[in-house]
PDB file of C-alpha atoms in Angstrom:
ATOM      1  CA  UNK A   8      12.229  22.908  13.127  1.00 75.00           C
ATOM      2  CA  UNK A   9      11.768  19.256  12.199  1.00 81.00           C
ATOM      3  CA  UNK A  10      13.374  17.811   9.067  1.00 88.00           C
ATOM      4  CA  UNK A  11      11.221  17.688   5.956  1.00 91.00           C
ATOM      5  CA  UNK A  12      11.318  16.355   2.432  1.00 92.00           C
ATOM      6  CA  UNK A  13       9.422  17.427  -0.645  1.00 93.00           C
ATOM      7  CA  UNK A  14       8.257  15.159  -3.464  1.00 93.00           C
ATOM      8  CA  UNK A  15       6.713  16.219  -6.732  1.00 95.00           C
ATOM      9  CA  UNK A  16       4.846  14.946  -9.745  1.00 96.00           C
ATOM     10  CA  UNK A  17       3.807  16.660 -12.956  1.00 97.00           C
ATOM     11  CA  UNK A  18       0.650  15.827 -14.882  1.00 96.00           C
ATOM     12  CA  UNK A  19      -0.307  16.933 -18.376  1.00 97.00           C
ATOM     13  CA  UNK A  20      -3.698  16.478 -20.034  1.00 96.00           C
ATOM     14  CA  UNK A  21      -3.432  14.489 -23.292  1.00 97.00           C
ATOM     15  CA  UNK A  22      -7.091  14.458 -24.374  1.00 95.00           C
ATOM     16  CA  UNK A  23     -10.377  12.868 -23.338  1.00 93.00           C
ATOM     17  CA  UNK A  24     -10.029  11.577 -19.765  1.00 94.00           C
ATOM     18  CA  UNK A  25      -6.321  10.812 -20.135  1.00 96.00           C
ATOM     19  CA  UNK A  26      -3.073  12.323 -18.999  1.00 97.00           C
ATOM     20  CA  UNK A  27       0.670  11.837 -18.733  1.00 98.00           C
ATOM     21  CA  UNK A  28       2.323  11.553 -15.308  1.00 97.00           C
ATOM     22  CA  UNK A  29       5.985  12.295 -14.592  1.00 97.00           C
ATOM     23  CA  UNK A  30       7.178  11.267 -11.149  1.00 96.00           C
ATOM     24  CA  UNK A  31       9.926  13.179  -9.406  1.00 95.00           C
ATOM     25  CA  UNK A  32      11.932   9.958  -9.037  1.00 95.00           C
ATOM     26  CA  UNK A  33      12.032   9.476 -12.827  1.00 96.00           C
ATOM     27  CA  UNK A  34       9.297   7.129 -14.063  1.00 96.00           C
ATOM     28  CA  UNK A  35       6.682   8.440 -16.463  1.00 97.00           C
ATOM     29  CA  UNK A  36       3.401   6.849 -17.453  1.00 97.00           C
ATOM     30  CA  UNK A  37      -0.013   7.437 -18.918  1.00 97.00           C
ATOM     31  CA  UNK A  38      -3.026   7.602 -16.638  1.00 97.00           C
ATOM     32  CA  UNK A  39      -6.762   7.845 -16.978  1.00 97.00           C
ATOM     33  CA  UNK A  40      -9.949   7.906 -15.028  1.00 94.00           C
ATOM     34  CA  UNK A  41     -11.191   4.357 -14.401  1.00 93.00           C
ATOM     35  CA  UNK A  42     -13.421   2.849 -17.076  1.00 94.00           C
ATOM     36  CA  UNK A  43     -16.492   3.208 -14.815  1.00 88.00           C
ATOM     37  CA  UNK A  44     -15.836   6.986 -14.748  1.00 88.00           C
ATOM     38  CA  UNK A  45     -15.522   7.490 -18.527  1.00 91.00           C
ATOM     39  CA  UNK A  46     -11.840   6.528 -18.484  1.00 93.00           C
ATOM     40  CA  UNK A  47      -9.760   3.905 -20.217  1.00 95.00           C
ATOM     41  CA  UNK A  48      -8.622   0.412 -19.270  1.00 95.00           C
ATOM     42  CA  UNK A  49      -5.009  -0.679 -19.176  1.00 96.00           C
ATOM     43  CA  UNK A  50      -3.443   2.431 -17.618  1.00 96.00           C
ATOM     44  CA  UNK A  51      -2.848   3.781 -14.124  1.00 97.00           C
ATOM     45  CA  UNK A  52      -5.823   5.432 -12.433  1.00 97.00           C
ATOM     46  CA  UNK A  53      -5.750   7.751  -9.414  1.00 96.00           C
ATOM     47  CA  UNK A  54      -7.618   5.065  -7.478  1.00 95.00           C
ATOM     48  CA  UNK A  55      -4.984   2.454  -8.375  1.00 96.00           C
ATOM     49  CA  UNK A  56      -2.226   4.899  -7.444  1.00 97.00           C
ATOM     50  CA  UNK A  57      -3.795   5.607  -4.041  1.00 96.00           C
ATOM     51  CA  UNK A  58      -4.095   1.921  -3.127  1.00 97.00           C
ATOM     52  CA  UNK A  59      -0.641   1.173  -4.587  1.00 97.00           C
ATOM     53  CA  UNK A  60       0.944   4.008  -2.594  1.00 97.00           C
ATOM     54  CA  UNK A  61      -0.355   2.547   0.663  1.00 97.00           C
ATOM     55  CA  UNK A  62       0.517  -1.039  -0.312  1.00 97.00           C
ATOM     56  CA  UNK A  63       4.070  -0.259  -1.424  1.00 98.00           C
ATOM     57  CA  UNK A  64       4.787   1.973   1.581  1.00 97.00           C
ATOM     58  CA  UNK A  65       3.583  -0.647   4.080  1.00 97.00           C
ATOM     59  CA  UNK A  66       5.674  -3.330   2.345  1.00 98.00           C
ATOM     60  CA  UNK A  67       8.825  -1.221   2.468  1.00 98.00           C
ATOM     61  CA  UNK A  68       8.257  -0.447   6.146  1.00 98.00           C
ATOM     62  CA  UNK A  69       7.661  -4.159   6.804  1.00 98.00           C
ATOM     63  CA  UNK A  70      11.009  -4.954   5.180  1.00 98.00           C
ATOM     64  CA  UNK A  71      12.612  -2.385   7.494  1.00 97.00           C
ATOM     65  CA  UNK A  72      10.846  -3.938  10.494  1.00 97.00           C
ATOM     66  CA  UNK A  73      11.889  -7.512   9.612  1.00 97.00           C
ATOM     67  CA  UNK A  74      15.513  -6.383   9.633  1.00 97.00           C
ATOM     68  CA  UNK A  75      15.084  -4.721  13.041  1.00 96.00           C
ATOM     69  CA  UNK A  76      13.328  -7.822  14.440  1.00 96.00           C
ATOM     70  CA  UNK A  77      15.972 -10.097  12.887  1.00 95.00           C
ATOM     71  CA  UNK A  78      13.436 -12.111  10.914  1.00 97.00           C
ATOM     72  CA  UNK A  79      14.565 -14.138   7.928  1.00 97.00           C
ATOM     73  CA  UNK A  80      11.953 -13.189   5.358  1.00 98.00           C
ATOM     74  CA  UNK A  81      11.453 -15.863   2.688  1.00 98.00           C
ATOM     75  CA  UNK A  82       8.597 -14.227   0.777  1.00 98.00           C
ATOM     76  CA  UNK A  83       6.098 -11.391   0.988  1.00 98.00           C
ATOM     77  CA  UNK A  84       3.120 -10.701  -1.241  1.00 98.00           C
ATOM     78  CA  UNK A  85       0.218  -8.444  -0.370  1.00 98.00           C
ATOM     79  CA  UNK A  86      -3.080  -7.869  -2.119  1.00 97.00           C
ATOM     80  CA  UNK A  87      -4.650  -4.637  -0.936  1.00 97.00           C
ATOM     81  CA  UNK A  88      -8.206  -3.551  -1.666  1.00 97.00           C
ATOM     82  CA  UNK A  89      -9.407   0.010  -1.430  1.00 96.00           C
ATOM     83  CA  UNK A  90     -13.141   0.392  -0.866  1.00 95.00           C
ATOM     84  CA  UNK A  91     -14.731   3.685  -1.803  1.00 92.00           C
ATOM     85  CA  UNK A  92     -18.112   5.090  -0.895  1.00 91.00           C
ATOM     86  CA  UNK A  93     -20.140   7.208  -3.308  1.00 88.00           C
ATOM     87  CA  UNK A  94     -22.287   9.725  -1.450  1.00 89.00           C
ATOM     88  CA  UNK A  95     -25.683  11.054  -2.552  1.00 90.00           C
ATOM     89  CA  UNK A  96     -24.084  14.242  -3.849  1.00 93.00           C
ATOM     90  CA  UNK A  97     -21.717  12.038  -5.962  1.00 86.00           C
ATOM     91  CA  UNK A  98     -18.659  12.841  -3.845  1.00 90.00           C
ATOM     92  CA  UNK A  99     -16.436   9.843  -3.238  1.00 91.00           C
ATOM     93  CA  UNK A 100     -14.092   8.797  -0.447  1.00 91.00           C
ATOM     94  CA  UNK A 101     -12.040   5.707   0.255  1.00 93.00           C
ATOM     95  CA  UNK A 102     -13.504   4.301   3.458  1.00 94.00           C
ATOM     96  CA  UNK A 103     -11.274   1.258   3.926  1.00 95.00           C
ATOM     97  CA  UNK A 104      -7.957  -0.188   2.871  1.00 96.00           C
ATOM     98  CA  UNK A 105      -7.749  -3.945   3.459  1.00 97.00           C
ATOM     99  CA  UNK A 106      -4.274  -5.476   3.359  1.00 97.00           C
ATOM    100  CA  UNK A 107      -3.935  -9.235   2.936  1.00 97.00           C
ATOM    101  CA  UNK A 108      -0.223  -9.969   3.200  1.00 98.00           C
ATOM    102  CA  UNK A 109       1.071 -13.525   2.720  1.00 98.00           C
ATOM    103  CA  UNK A 110       4.306 -13.766   4.653  1.00 98.00           C
ATOM    104  CA  UNK A 111       6.783 -16.639   4.867  1.00 98.00           C
ATOM    105  CA  UNK A 112       9.614 -16.470   7.370  1.00 98.00           C
ATOM    106  CA  UNK A 113      12.245 -18.979   8.429  1.00 97.00           C
ATOM    107  CA  UNK A 114      11.798 -20.547  11.839  1.00 94.00           C
ATOM    108  CA  UNK A 115      15.451 -20.654  12.729  1.00 90.00           C
ATOM    109  CA  UNK A 116      15.959 -22.178  16.156  1.00 91.00           C
ATOM    110  CA  UNK A 117      12.824 -20.654  17.687  1.00 93.00           C
ATOM    111  CA  UNK A 118       9.322 -21.981  18.156  1.00 95.00           C
ATOM    112  CA  UNK A 119       6.844 -21.066  15.410  1.00 96.00           C
ATOM    113  CA  UNK A 120       4.683 -19.161  17.938  1.00 96.00           C
ATOM    114  CA  UNK A 121       7.568 -16.922  18.976  1.00 96.00           C
ATOM    115  CA  UNK A 122       8.477 -16.199  15.355  1.00 97.00           C
ATOM    116  CA  UNK A 123       4.861 -15.487  14.408  1.00 97.00           C
ATOM    117  CA  UNK A 124       4.545 -13.053  17.329  1.00 97.00           C
ATOM    118  CA  UNK A 125       7.635 -11.199  16.066  1.00 97.00           C
ATOM    119  CA  UNK A 126       6.166 -11.075  12.548  1.00 98.00           C
ATOM    120  CA  UNK A 127       2.948  -9.581  13.950  1.00 97.00           C
ATOM    121  CA  UNK A 128       4.968  -6.962  15.861  1.00 97.00           C
ATOM    122  CA  UNK A 129       6.892  -6.190  12.660  1.00 97.00           C
ATOM    123  CA  UNK A 130       3.568  -5.716  10.820  1.00 97.00           C
ATOM    124  CA  UNK A 131       2.327  -3.396  13.563  1.00 96.00           C
ATOM    125  CA  UNK A 132       5.558  -1.416  13.291  1.00 96.00           C
ATOM    126  CA  UNK A 133       5.205  -1.218   9.519  1.00 97.00           C
ATOM    127  CA  UNK A 134       1.740   0.314   9.887  1.00 95.00           C
ATOM    128  CA  UNK A 135       2.876   2.663  12.627  1.00 95.00           C
ATOM    129  CA  UNK A 136       5.769   4.054  10.576  1.00 96.00           C
ATOM    130  CA  UNK A 137       4.168   3.985   7.097  1.00 96.00           C
ATOM    131  CA  UNK A 138       4.000   7.579   5.882  1.00 95.00           C
ATOM    132  CA  UNK A 139       1.182   6.820   3.453  1.00 96.00           C
ATOM    133  CA  UNK A 140      -0.890   4.657   5.822  1.00 93.00           C
ATOM    134  CA  UNK A 141      -0.614   7.405   8.448  1.00 92.00           C
ATOM    135  CA  UNK A 142      -1.683  10.039   5.919  1.00 94.00           C
ATOM    136  CA  UNK A 143      -5.043   8.584   4.869  1.00 91.00           C
ATOM    137  CA  UNK A 144      -8.439   8.896   6.562  1.00 88.00           C
ATOM    138  CA  UNK A 145      -9.571   5.394   5.556  1.00 88.00           C
ATOM    139  CA  UNK A 146     -10.003   2.560   8.019  1.00 91.00           C
ATOM    140  CA  UNK A 147      -7.010   0.224   7.623  1.00 93.00           C
ATOM    141  CA  UNK A 148      -7.569  -3.527   8.097  1.00 94.00           C
ATOM    142  CA  UNK A 149      -4.700  -6.041   8.007  1.00 94.00           C
ATOM    143  CA  UNK A 150      -5.527  -9.733   7.585  1.00 94.00           C
ATOM    144  CA  UNK A 151      -2.166 -11.530   7.364  1.00 96.00           C
ATOM    145  CA  UNK A 152      -1.407 -15.107   6.458  1.00 95.00           C
ATOM    146  CA  UNK A 153       1.856 -15.987   8.173  1.00 95.00           C
ATOM    147  CA  UNK A 154       3.799 -19.163   7.481  1.00 95.00           C
ATOM    148  CA  UNK A 155       6.767 -20.030   9.644  1.00 96.00           C
ATOM    149  CA  UNK A 156       8.866 -22.529   7.688  1.00 92.00           C
TER     150      UNK A 156
END
């Protein structure tokens, strides 16, 4: 039998289209449907949480990969967009997650092309080993900006 881990969250309805979320790792927060679905602005939405889960998981796996590839990471920032489709019967599905990471790494004693190739391999590894990215049906697009300093 392969190893496994279990994670949990608890939600509680608080009125209207709002709720309270308690994460198994400790944080708690309010959430709502998005404003375009009769929800409220300024709080977490399930859509935000879905995109954030993929974005944060890929970043953490990229950090792991940069260590394995011995890259000196100077900065990482990634804007990720989740695109959803609304079907005729009003069902919805995320059809694409587009990651736009901006990555700065130190050149060290190597040529910028060699370092950039290692960064691209690290990104590929991050996607390959990202639990969340591997668990979604959406098309995943990565459009990196890589700066070798």
